PDB file of C-alpha atoms and ligand atoms in Angstrom:
ATOM      1  CA  MET L   1     171.231 139.943-160.705  1.00  0.00           C
ATOM      2  CA  LYS L   2     168.978 140.356-157.730  1.00  0.00           C
ATOM      3  CA  SER L   3     170.503 138.929-154.581  1.00  0.00           C
ATOM      4  CA  ILE L   4     168.395 136.661-152.409  1.00  0.00           C
ATOM      5  CA  PRO L   5     167.789 138.251-149.018  1.00  0.00           C
ATOM      6  CA  THR L   6     168.818 135.800-146.338  1.00  0.00           C
ATOM      7  CA  TRP L   7     169.147 136.118-142.624  1.00  0.00           C
ATOM      8  CA  VAL L   8     172.408 135.914-140.768  1.00  0.00           C
ATOM      9  CA  LEU L   9     170.877 135.636-137.338  1.00  0.00           C
ATOM     10  CA  ARG L  10     167.537 134.238-136.260  1.00  0.00           C
ATOM     11  CA  VAL L  11     166.704 134.540-132.594  1.00  0.00           C
ATOM     12  CA  ASP L  12     163.907 132.268-131.507  1.00  0.00           C
ATOM     13  CA  GLY L  13     162.170 132.418-128.121  1.00  0.00           C
ATOM     14  CA  LEU L  14     165.205 133.623-126.226  1.00  0.00           C
ATOM     15  CA  THR L  15     164.471 133.641-122.505  1.00  0.00           C
ATOM     16  CA  ARG L  16     166.474 134.523-119.398  1.00  0.00           C
ATOM     17  CA  ARG L  17     165.326 134.722-115.803  1.00  0.00           C
ATOM     18  CA  PHE L  18     167.184 135.401-112.603  1.00  0.00           C
ATOM     19  CA  GLY L  19     165.737 133.127-109.921  1.00  0.00           C
ATOM     20  CA  VAL L  20     164.170 129.677-109.817  1.00  0.00           C
ATOM     21  CA  GLY L  21     160.616 130.692-110.738  1.00  0.00           C
ATOM     22  CA  CYS L  22     157.304 129.453-109.341  1.00  0.00           C
ATOM     23  CA  PRO L  23     153.932 128.304-110.732  1.00  0.00           C
ATOM     24  CA  ARG L  24     152.517 131.815-110.295  1.00  0.00           C
ATOM     25  CA  CYS L  25     155.236 133.575-112.312  1.00  0.00           C
ATOM     26  CA  THR L  26     153.478 133.325-115.680  1.00  0.00           C
ATOM     27  CA  ASP L  27     150.344 135.086-114.459  1.00  0.00           C
ATOM     28  CA  SER L  28     152.210 137.721-112.484  1.00  0.00           C
ATOM     29  CA  VAL L  29     154.861 139.235-114.720  1.00  0.00           C
ATOM     30  CA  GLY L  30     155.154 140.913-118.126  1.00  0.00           C
ATOM     31  CA  PRO L  31     153.940 144.178-119.663  1.00  0.00           C
ATOM     32  CA  ALA L  32     150.301 143.517-118.738  1.00  0.00           C
ATOM     33  CA  HIS L  33     151.292 143.336-115.078  1.00  0.00           C
ATOM     34  CA  GLU L  34     153.700 146.254-115.309  1.00  0.00           C
ATOM     35  CA  ARG L  35     156.580 144.288-113.795  1.00  0.00           C
ATOM     36  CA  SER L  36     159.243 141.751-114.615  1.00  0.00           C
ATOM     37  CA  GLN L  37     159.779 140.524-111.067  1.00  0.00           C
ATOM     38  CA  CYS L  38     157.419 137.897-109.678  1.00  0.00           C
ATOM     39  CA  PRO L  39     155.891 139.162-106.402  1.00  0.00           C
ATOM     40  CA  TRP L  40     155.593 135.575-105.119  1.00  0.00           C
ATOM     41  CA  CYS L  41     159.074 134.186-105.691  1.00  0.00           C
ATOM     42  CA  ALA L  42     161.089 137.343-106.511  1.00  0.00           C
ATOM     43  CA  THR L  43     162.373 135.835-109.780  1.00  0.00           C
ATOM     44  CA  VAL L  44     163.232 138.508-112.350  1.00  0.00           C
ATOM     45  CA  HIS L  45     162.016 137.541-115.838  1.00  0.00           C
ATOM     46  CA  ALA L  46     164.595 139.702-117.569  1.00  0.00           C
ATOM     47  CA  CYS L  47     163.881 138.499-121.120  1.00  0.00           C
ATOM     48  CA  THR L  48     160.944 136.388-122.229  1.00  0.00           C
ATOM     49  CA  ALA L  49     160.604 134.674-125.604  1.00  0.00           C
ATOM     50  CA  ALA L  50     162.464 137.245-127.686  1.00  0.00           C
ATOM     51  CA  SER L  51     162.378 136.458-131.405  1.00  0.00           C
ATOM     52  CA  PHE L  52     163.671 138.369-134.415  1.00  0.00           C
ATOM     53  CA  THR L  53     165.784 137.944-137.530  1.00  0.00           C
ATOM     54  CA  LEU L  54     168.672 139.983-138.869  1.00  0.00           C
ATOM     55  CA  ALA L  55     169.852 140.244-142.454  1.00  0.00           C
ATOM     56  CA  ARG L  56     173.466 140.754-143.408  1.00  0.00           C
ATOM     57  CA  GLY L  57     174.606 144.331-142.865  1.00  0.00           C
ATOM     58  CA  GLU L  58     171.379 145.245-141.136  1.00  0.00           C
ATOM     59  CA  VAL L  59     171.277 147.370-137.989  1.00  0.00           C
ATOM     60  CA  LEU L  60     168.573 146.383-135.521  1.00  0.00           C
ATOM     61  CA  GLY L  61     167.689 148.864-132.789  1.00  0.00           C
ATOM     62  CA  ILE L  62     166.497 147.818-129.347  1.00  0.00           C
ATOM     63  CA  VAL L  63     164.762 150.447-127.238  1.00  0.00           C
ATOM     64  CA  GLY L  64     163.036 150.193-123.901  1.00  0.00           C
ATOM     65  CA  GLU L  65     162.994 151.635-120.438  1.00  0.00           C
ATOM     66  CA  SER L  66     165.646 150.901-117.842  1.00  0.00           C
ATOM     67  CA  GLY L  67     165.401 147.304-116.651  1.00  0.00           C
ATOM     68  CA  SER L  68     163.374 146.126-119.656  1.00  0.00           C
ATOM     69  CA  GLY L  69     165.970 143.466-120.510  1.00  0.00           C
ATOM     70  CA  LYS L  70     167.986 145.077-123.310  1.00  0.00           C
ATOM     71  CA  SER L  71     171.431 144.329-121.879  1.00  0.00           C
ATOM     72  CA  THR L  72     170.353 140.850-120.825  1.00  0.00           C
ATOM     73  CA  LEU L  73     169.309 140.092-124.398  1.00  0.00           C
ATOM     74  CA  LEU L  74     172.595 141.451-125.730  1.00  0.00           C
ATOM     75  CA  GLN L  75     174.626 139.386-123.261  1.00  0.00           C
ATOM     76  CA  MET L  76     172.813 136.271-124.458  1.00  0.00           C
ATOM     77  CA  LEU L  77     173.650 137.187-128.064  1.00  0.00           C
ATOM     78  CA  ASN L  78     177.258 137.664-126.953  1.00  0.00           C
ATOM     79  CA  LEU L  79     177.122 134.112-125.533  1.00  0.00           C
ATOM     80  CA  THR L  80     178.245 135.422-122.147  1.00  0.00           C
ATOM     81  CA  SER L  81     174.931 134.990-120.336  1.00  0.00           C
ATOM     82  CA  PRO L  82     173.255 131.579-120.621  1.00  0.00           C
ATOM     83  CA  ALA L  83     169.706 131.400-121.962  1.00  0.00           C
ATOM     84  CA  ASP L  84     167.025 129.435-120.105  1.00  0.00           C
ATOM     85  CA  ALA L  85     165.206 128.713-123.342  1.00  0.00           C
ATOM     86  CA  GLY L  86     165.342 129.510-127.028  1.00  0.00           C
ATOM     87  CA  ALA L  87     167.808 129.333-129.868  1.00  0.00           C
ATOM     88  CA  ILE L  88     170.202 131.658-131.678  1.00  0.00           C
ATOM     89  CA  TRP L  89     170.440 130.420-135.239  1.00  0.00           C
ATOM     90  CA  TYR L  90     173.444 131.714-137.146  1.00  0.00           C
ATOM     91  CA  ARG L  91     174.222 131.467-140.812  1.00  0.00           C
ATOM     92  CA  GLU L  92     177.724 132.280-142.047  1.00  0.00           C
ATOM     93  CA  PRO L  93     177.195 135.403-144.222  1.00  0.00           C
ATOM     94  CA  THR L  94     179.978 134.420-146.616  1.00  0.00           C
ATOM     95  CA  ASP L  95     178.504 130.955-147.068  1.00  0.00           C
ATOM     96  CA  PRO L  96     174.695 131.174-147.332  1.00  0.00           C
ATOM     97  CA  ALA L  97     174.461 127.581-148.495  1.00  0.00           C
ATOM     98  CA  ALA L  98     175.887 126.254-145.228  1.00  0.00           C
ATOM     99  CA  PRO L  99     173.290 124.949-142.769  1.00  0.00           C
ATOM    100  CA  PRO L 100     172.468 127.308-139.877  1.00  0.00           C
ATOM    101  CA  ILE L 101     173.878 126.450-136.462  1.00  0.00           C
ATOM    102  CA  ASP L 102     172.272 127.047-133.077  1.00  0.00           C
ATOM    103  CA  LEU L 103     174.980 128.924-131.183  1.00  0.00           C
ATOM    104  CA  LEU L 104     173.481 127.915-127.855  1.00  0.00           C
ATOM    105  CA  ARG L 105     174.058 124.248-128.682  1.00  0.00           C
ATOM    106  CA  LEU L 106     177.790 124.670-129.267  1.00  0.00           C
ATOM    107  CA  ASP L 107     180.076 123.200-126.644  1.00  0.00           C
ATOM    108  CA  ARG L 108     181.893 125.635-124.372  1.00  0.00           C
ATOM    109  CA  TYR L 109     185.062 125.624-126.427  1.00  0.00           C
ATOM    110  CA  ALA L 110     183.287 126.205-129.744  1.00  0.00           C
ATOM    111  CA  MET L 111     181.142 128.901-128.159  1.00  0.00           C
ATOM    112  CA  ARG L 112     184.197 130.762-126.927  1.00  0.00           C
ATOM    113  CA  GLN L 113     185.864 130.409-130.288  1.00  0.00           C
ATOM    114  CA  PHE L 114     182.765 131.728-132.036  1.00  0.00           C
ATOM    115  CA  ARG L 115     182.662 134.703-129.673  1.00  0.00           C
ATOM    116  CA  ASN L 116     186.347 135.482-130.264  1.00  0.00           C
ATOM    117  CA  ASP L 117     186.166 135.132-134.049  1.00  0.00           C
ATOM    118  CA  ARG L 118     182.717 136.313-135.069  1.00  0.00           C
ATOM    119  CA  LEU L 119     181.364 138.599-132.323  1.00  0.00           C
ATOM    120  CA  GLY L 120     182.308 142.046-131.142  1.00  0.00           C
ATOM    121  CA  ILE L 121     180.669 143.886-128.265  1.00  0.00           C
ATOM    122  CA  VAL L 122     180.728 147.373-126.842  1.00  0.00           C
ATOM    123  CA  HIS L 123     179.579 147.188-123.249  1.00  0.00           C
ATOM    124  CA  GLN L 124     177.339 149.736-121.612  1.00  0.00           C
ATOM    125  CA  ARG L 125     180.105 150.428-119.086  1.00  0.00           C
ATOM    126  CA  PRO L 126     183.668 150.614-120.522  1.00  0.00           C
ATOM    127  CA  GLU L 127     185.138 148.960-117.406  1.00  0.00           C
ATOM    128  CA  LEU L 128     183.200 145.806-118.318  1.00  0.00           C
ATOM    129  CA  GLY L 129     184.656 145.750-121.807  1.00  0.00           C
ATOM    130  CA  LEU L 130     188.222 146.902-121.145  1.00  0.00           C
ATOM    131  CA  GLU L 131     191.063 145.798-118.940  1.00  0.00           C
ATOM    132  CA  MET L 132     192.001 149.066-117.242  1.00  0.00           C
ATOM    133  CA  ARG L 133     195.526 147.930-116.325  1.00  0.00           C
ATOM    134  CA  PHE L 134     196.452 147.108-119.934  1.00  0.00           C
ATOM    135  CA  SER L 135     197.355 149.776-122.443  1.00  0.00           C
ATOM    136  CA  VAL L 136     194.806 150.723-125.074  1.00  0.00           C
ATOM    137  CA  GLY L 137     196.874 148.868-127.682  1.00  0.00           C
ATOM    138  CA  GLY L 138     197.039 145.901-125.310  1.00  0.00           C
ATOM    139  CA  ASN L 139     193.256 145.816-125.073  1.00  0.00           C
ATOM    140  CA  VAL L 140     192.925 145.633-128.842  1.00  0.00           C
ATOM    141  CA  ALA L 141     195.799 143.144-129.071  1.00  0.00           C
ATOM    142  CA  GLU L 142     194.123 140.876-126.518  1.00  0.00           C
ATOM    143  CA  LYS L 143     191.113 140.462-128.775  1.00  0.00           C
ATOM    144  CA  LEU L 144     193.437 139.591-131.673  1.00  0.00           C
ATOM    145  CA  LEU L 145     195.319 137.058-129.551  1.00  0.00           C
ATOM    146  CA  LEU L 146     191.977 135.481-128.621  1.00  0.00           C
ATOM    147  CA  ALA L 147     191.267 135.229-132.343  1.00  0.00           C
ATOM    148  CA  ARG L 148     194.584 133.364-132.642  1.00  0.00           C
ATOM    149  CA  TRP L 149     196.719 136.092-134.148  1.00  0.00           C
ATOM    150  CA  ARG L 150     200.313 135.279-133.272  1.00  0.00           C
ATOM    151  CA  ASN L 151     202.634 137.670-135.092  1.00  0.00           C
ATOM    152  CA  VAL L 152     203.514 140.503-132.677  1.00  0.00           C
ATOM    153  CA  ALA L 153     204.361 143.035-135.374  1.00  0.00           C
ATOM    154  CA  ALA L 154     201.146 142.268-137.277  1.00  0.00           C
ATOM    155  CA  ILE L 155     199.114 142.604-134.070  1.00  0.00           C
ATOM    156  CA  ARG L 156     200.627 145.984-133.281  1.00  0.00           C
ATOM    157  CA  GLU L 157     200.097 147.169-136.825  1.00  0.00           C
ATOM    158  CA  ARG L 158     196.461 146.071-136.761  1.00  0.00           C
ATOM    159  CA  ALA L 159     195.923 147.740-133.370  1.00  0.00           C
ATOM    160  CA  ALA L 160     197.380 151.001-134.688  1.00  0.00           C
ATOM    161  CA  SER L 161     195.265 150.794-137.833  1.00  0.00           C
ATOM    162  CA  LEU L 162     192.107 150.222-135.760  1.00  0.00           C
ATOM    163  CA  MET L 163     192.960 153.227-133.594  1.00  0.00           C
ATOM    164  CA  HIS L 164     193.383 155.284-136.731  1.00  0.00           C
ATOM    165  CA  GLN L 165     190.079 153.986-138.103  1.00  0.00           C
ATOM    166  CA  THR L 166     188.236 154.889-134.900  1.00  0.00           C
ATOM    167  CA  GLU L 167     189.919 158.309-134.793  1.00  0.00           C
ATOM    168  CA  LEU L 168     191.986 157.610-131.702  1.00  0.00           C
ATOM    169  CA  PRO L 169     195.436 159.221-131.337  1.00  0.00           C
ATOM    170  CA  VAL L 170     197.749 156.400-132.416  1.00  0.00           C
ATOM    171  CA  GLU L 171     200.656 157.942-130.492  1.00  0.00           C
ATOM    172  CA  ARG L 172     198.771 157.057-127.306  1.00  0.00           C
ATOM    173  CA  ILE L 173     198.699 153.325-128.107  1.00  0.00           C
ATOM    174  CA  ASP L 174     200.707 152.524-124.956  1.00  0.00           C
ATOM    175  CA  ASP L 175     198.609 154.641-122.581  1.00  0.00           C
ATOM    176  CA  ALA L 176     196.145 153.063-120.155  1.00  0.00           C
ATOM    177  CA  PRO L 177     192.350 153.499-120.542  1.00  0.00           C
ATOM    178  CA  PRO L 178     191.855 155.559-117.336  1.00  0.00           C
ATOM    179  CA  THR L 179     193.776 158.404-119.009  1.00  0.00           C
ATOM    180  CA  PHE L 180     191.225 158.539-121.873  1.00  0.00           C
ATOM    181  CA  SER L 181     187.906 160.435-121.970  1.00  0.00           C
ATOM    182  CA  GLY L 182     184.497 158.717-122.034  1.00  0.00           C
ATOM    183  CA  GLY L 183     184.041 159.210-125.764  1.00  0.00           C
ATOM    184  CA  MET L 184     187.536 157.905-126.431  1.00  0.00           C
ATOM    185  CA  LEU L 185     186.920 154.833-124.283  1.00  0.00           C
ATOM    186  CA  GLN L 186     183.852 153.982-126.347  1.00  0.00           C
ATOM    187  CA  ARG L 187     186.071 154.251-129.430  1.00  0.00           C
ATOM    188  CA  VAL L 188     188.627 151.955-127.821  1.00  0.00           C
ATOM    189  CA  GLN L 189     185.835 149.463-127.181  1.00  0.00           C
ATOM    190  CA  ILE L 190     184.730 149.798-130.817  1.00  0.00           C
ATOM    191  CA  ALA L 191     188.323 149.316-132.017  1.00  0.00           C
ATOM    192  CA  ARG L 192     188.627 146.192-129.874  1.00  0.00           C
ATOM    193  CA  ALA L 193     185.250 144.881-131.002  1.00  0.00           C
ATOM    194  CA  LEU L 194     186.183 145.332-134.676  1.00  0.00           C
ATOM    195  CA  ALA L 195     189.644 143.772-134.305  1.00  0.00           C
ATOM    196  CA  SER L 196     188.834 140.293-135.563  1.00  0.00           C
ATOM    197  CA  ARG L 197     186.424 141.560-138.260  1.00  0.00           C
ATOM    198  CA  PRO L 198     183.274 140.312-136.530  1.00  0.00           C
ATOM    199  CA  ALA L 199     180.192 139.190-138.400  1.00  0.00           C
ATOM    200  CA  LEU L 200     178.016 140.629-135.657  1.00  0.00           C
ATOM    201  CA  LEU L 201     178.641 143.784-133.676  1.00  0.00           C
ATOM    202  CA  LEU L 202     176.704 144.300-130.438  1.00  0.00           C
ATOM    203  CA  LEU L 203     176.476 147.865-129.155  1.00  0.00           C
ATOM    204  CA  ASP L 204     175.022 148.584-125.712  1.00  0.00           C
ATOM    205  CA  GLU L 205     174.274 152.270-125.066  1.00  0.00           C
ATOM    206  CA  VAL L 206     177.384 153.197-127.015  1.00  0.00           C
ATOM    207  CA  THR L 207     176.681 156.927-126.816  1.00  0.00           C
ATOM    208  CA  SER L 208     174.964 157.330-123.451  1.00  0.00           C
ATOM    209  CA  GLY L 209     176.722 159.662-121.076  1.00  0.00           C
ATOM    210  CA  LEU L 210     178.630 161.368-123.890  1.00  0.00           C
ATOM    211  CA  ASP L 211     178.112 165.018-124.671  1.00  0.00           C
ATOM    212  CA  LEU L 212     176.307 165.794-127.909  1.00  0.00           C
ATOM    213  CA  SER L 213     179.279 166.604-130.155  1.00  0.00           C
ATOM    214  CA  VAL L 214     181.154 163.474-129.037  1.00  0.00           C
ATOM    215  CA  GLN L 215     177.962 161.457-129.453  1.00  0.00           C
ATOM    216  CA  ALA L 216     177.599 162.720-133.031  1.00  0.00           C
ATOM    217  CA  ARG L 217     181.138 161.617-133.868  1.00  0.00           C
ATOM    218  CA  VAL L 218     180.655 158.147-132.411  1.00  0.00           C
ATOM    219  CA  LEU L 219     177.417 157.805-134.403  1.00  0.00           C
ATOM    220  CA  ASP L 220     179.255 158.912-137.560  1.00  0.00           C
ATOM    221  CA  LEU L 221     181.881 156.283-136.901  1.00  0.00           C
ATOM    222  CA  ILE L 222     179.272 153.534-136.498  1.00  0.00           C
ATOM    223  CA  ARG L 223     177.546 154.629-139.692  1.00  0.00           C
ATOM    224  CA  ARG L 224     180.852 154.505-141.529  1.00  0.00           C
ATOM    225  CA  ILE L 225     181.630 151.017-140.236  1.00  0.00           C
ATOM    226  CA  GLN L 226     178.203 149.852-141.311  1.00  0.00           C
ATOM    227  CA  TRP L 227     178.610 151.411-144.731  1.00  0.00           C
ATOM    228  CA  GLU L 228     182.172 150.301-145.407  1.00  0.00           C
ATOM    229  CA  GLN L 229     182.215 146.854-143.833  1.00  0.00           C
ATOM    230  CA  GLN L 230     178.576 145.745-144.006  1.00  0.00           C
ATOM    231  CA  VAL L 231     178.751 144.551-140.409  1.00  0.00           C
ATOM    232  CA  THR L 232     175.471 143.296-138.980  1.00  0.00           C
ATOM    233  CA  MET L 233     174.699 145.168-135.771  1.00  0.00           C
ATOM    234  CA  VAL L 234     172.386 145.125-132.790  1.00  0.00           C
ATOM    235  CA  LEU L 235     172.220 148.558-131.249  1.00  0.00           C
ATOM    236  CA  VAL L 236     170.737 148.999-127.784  1.00  0.00           C
ATOM    237  CA  SER L 237     169.780 152.492-126.735  1.00  0.00           C
ATOM    238  CA  HIS L 238     167.159 154.181-124.622  1.00  0.00           C
ATOM    239  CA  ASP L 239     167.561 157.156-126.955  1.00  0.00           C
ATOM    240  CA  LEU L 240     165.101 157.098-129.856  1.00  0.00           C
ATOM    241  CA  GLY L 241     167.164 159.733-131.663  1.00  0.00           C
ATOM    242  CA  VAL L 242     170.153 157.380-131.814  1.00  0.00           C
ATOM    243  CA  ILE L 243     167.976 154.501-132.991  1.00  0.00           C
ATOM    244  CA  LYS L 244     166.348 156.671-135.645  1.00  0.00           C
ATOM    245  CA  GLN L 245     169.729 157.651-137.057  1.00  0.00           C
ATOM    246  CA  LEU L 246     171.187 154.183-137.284  1.00  0.00           C
ATOM    247  CA  ALA L 247     168.651 151.371-137.188  1.00  0.00           C
ATOM    248  CA  ARG L 248     166.444 150.383-140.108  1.00  0.00           C
ATOM    249  CA  ARG L 249     164.352 148.108-137.952  1.00  0.00           C
ATOM    250  CA  THR L 250     163.622 148.363-134.252  1.00  0.00           C
ATOM    251  CA  ILE L 251     162.215 146.266-131.461  1.00  0.00           C
ATOM    252  CA  VAL L 252     160.691 147.819-128.372  1.00  0.00           C
ATOM    253  CA  MET L 253     161.056 146.020-125.050  1.00  0.00           C
ATOM    254  CA  LYS L 254     159.091 146.376-121.862  1.00  0.00           C
ATOM    255  CA  HIS L 255     159.344 144.230-118.758  1.00  0.00           C
ATOM    256  CA  GLY L 256     161.311 141.591-120.626  1.00  0.00           C
ATOM    257  CA  HIS L 257     158.937 141.314-123.587  1.00  0.00           C
ATOM    258  CA  ILE L 258     159.141 142.614-127.138  1.00  0.00           C
ATOM    259  CA  VAL L 259     155.985 144.716-127.298  1.00  0.00           C
ATOM    260  CA  GLU L 260     156.511 146.149-130.770  1.00  0.00           C
ATOM    261  CA  ALA L 261     158.740 145.422-133.755  1.00  0.00           C
ATOM    262  CA  GLY L 262     159.034 146.810-137.249  1.00  0.00           C
ATOM    263  CA  LEU L 263     160.635 149.420-139.465  1.00  0.00           C
ATOM    264  CA  THR L 264     162.016 152.234-137.312  1.00  0.00           C
ATOM    265  CA  ASP L 265     160.363 154.975-139.384  1.00  0.00           C
ATOM    266  CA  GLN L 266     156.985 153.279-139.139  1.00  0.00           C
ATOM    267  CA  ILE L 267     157.293 152.767-135.394  1.00  0.00           C
ATOM    268  CA  LEU L 268     158.195 156.409-134.899  1.00  0.00           C
ATOM    269  CA  GLU L 269     155.430 157.676-137.159  1.00  0.00           C
ATOM    270  CA  ASP L 270     152.679 155.354-136.076  1.00  0.00           C
ATOM    271  CA  PRO L 271     153.478 153.565-132.812  1.00  0.00           C
ATOM    272  CA  GLN L 272     150.980 150.817-131.993  1.00  0.00           C
ATOM    273  CA  HIS L 273     151.726 149.818-128.419  1.00  0.00           C
ATOM    274  CA  PRO L 274     150.753 152.312-125.684  1.00  0.00           C
ATOM    275  CA  TYR L 275     154.263 152.139-124.261  1.00  0.00           C
ATOM    276  CA  THR L 276     155.818 152.982-127.641  1.00  0.00           C
ATOM    277  CA  GLN L 277     153.317 155.810-128.070  1.00  0.00           C
ATOM    278  CA  LEU L 278     154.443 157.199-124.735  1.00  0.00           C
ATOM    279  CA  LEU L 279     158.099 156.753-125.680  1.00  0.00           C
ATOM    280  CA  VAL L 280     157.645 158.499-129.023  1.00  0.00           C
ATOM    281  CA  SER L 281     155.551 161.367-127.674  1.00  0.00           C
ATOM    282  CA  SER L 282     157.981 162.032-124.827  1.00  0.00           C
ATOM    283  CA  ALA L 283     160.900 162.114-127.261  1.00  0.00           C
ATOM    284  CA  LEU L 284     159.311 164.841-129.383  1.00  0.00           C
TER     285      LEU L 284
HETATM  286  N1  ATP A   1     172.936 139.209-112.870  1.00  0.00           N
HETATM  287  C1  ATP A   1     171.684 139.570-112.551  1.00  0.00           C
HETATM  288  N2  ATP A   1     171.089 139.071-111.435  1.00  0.00           N
HETATM  289  C2  ATP A   1     169.826 139.412-111.108  1.00  0.00           C
HETATM  290  N3  ATP A   1     169.064 140.244-111.827  1.00  0.00           N
HETATM  291  C3  ATP A   1     169.593 140.760-112.939  1.00  0.00           C
HETATM  292  C4  ATP A   1     170.940 140.466-113.353  1.00  0.00           C
HETATM  293  N4  ATP A   1     171.186 141.134-114.506  1.00  0.00           N
HETATM  294  C5  ATP A   1     170.058 141.827-114.783  1.00  0.00           C
HETATM  295  N5  ATP A   1     169.111 141.611-113.843  1.00  0.00           N
HETATM  296  C6  ATP A   1     167.753 142.169-113.831  1.00  0.00           C
HETATM  297  O1  ATP A   1     167.161 141.921-115.098  1.00  0.00           O
HETATM  298  C7  ATP A   1     166.351 143.027-115.497  1.00  0.00           C
HETATM  299  C8  ATP A   1     166.807 143.499-116.850  1.00  0.00           C
HETATM  300  O2  ATP A   1     168.105 144.110-116.723  1.00  0.00           O
HETATM  301  P1  ATP A   1     168.901 144.685-117.949  1.00  0.00           P
HETATM  302  O3  ATP A   1     170.236 145.099-117.448  1.00  0.00           O
HETATM  303  O4  ATP A   1     168.845 143.708-119.045  1.00  0.00           O
HETATM  304  O5  ATP A   1     168.037 145.971-118.323  1.00  0.00           O
HETATM  305  P2  ATP A   1     168.321 147.108-119.399  1.00  0.00           P
HETATM  306  O6  ATP A   1     167.128 147.168-120.294  1.00  0.00           O
HETATM  307  O7  ATP A   1     169.637 146.901-120.029  1.00  0.00           O
HETATM  308  O8  ATP A   1     168.348 148.428-118.479  1.00  0.00           O
HETATM  309  P3  ATP A   1     169.234 149.773-118.614  1.00  0.00           P
HETATM  310  O9  ATP A   1     168.553 150.620-119.664  1.00  0.00           O
HETATM  311  O10 ATP A   1     169.135 150.399-117.268  1.00  0.00           O
HETATM  312  O11 ATP A   1     170.623 149.391-118.988  1.00  0.00           O
HETATM  313  C9  ATP A   1     166.485 144.063-114.384  1.00  0.00           C
HETATM  314  O12 ATP A   1     165.385 143.945-113.516  1.00  0.00           O
HETATM  315  C10 ATP A   1     167.761 143.685-113.699  1.00  0.00           C
HETATM  316  O13 ATP A   1     167.732 144.070-112.346  1.00  0.00           O
HETATM  317 MG1   MG A   2     171.375 147.967-120.094  1.00  0.00          MG
HETATM  318 ZN1   ZN A   3     157.218 133.375-109.340  1.00  0.00          ZN
END
């Protein structure tokens, strides 16, 4: 029987600015003006009217130059940065008949609960995603406690199993993050993010700053997770090579706007927007 393709996440007009804005903002910022900061009021329009949908198990890539709003968009999806406008419609993948909910309309308690139960994030900088004074096991356990796990033995067992799954040395479960390498810390973040079996995994520059062999192993791990667990993912990277390897569809951001969206292969073969053309040609 052919399954009906349905979306899990539908982002609609998601907008975030830093500053109060002014009447001249609209005509002064965006890709056409080559800036995201209004010269009149200094407001940064970090993300403007972002819209896209995600199917279950799909990996969406987000590329764009530094400051184009990728992390801002991801933080909104993680419900940790408030949106100024827009909606994030979510449909429970295990229950397609249930009506979609707008995550941004949840009250603070429900939002936090949703984040703890259904979302996992790997931050661009490990120190944002990990508590450096806790042990590695403690960092994973914290996520489980937030998801209301209570049995200490079960928590420790799950933490050890996640370390095993992410190819971390389980015998170092009680060591603190500062004693781990960069590639290992990204794995610890992945282990933590996966702890409560999230429906949506958000990855922000998960391989940047890692040397090539370590990068290849982290990418393998992500591919395996996607394959084995059918986790829906949003993968932010400024590296087109990473996007090409993992993401079926991609959106390209510039100065807070999505300037191009489509199948990754098509975008790489036949980029439409001048910025994407530049990005693709400079990556060759
Ligand atoms: N808390 C904040 N306060 C003010 N401005 C912010 C804040 N967070 C982000 N910005 C601004 O929003 C814009 C988008 O930043 P963002 O971090 O989303 O970019 P990015 O695409 O992730 O860049 P990079 O590739 O360097 O990580 C930038 O101009 C940034 O300076
Ligand atoms: Mg960023
Ligand atoms: Zn302005």
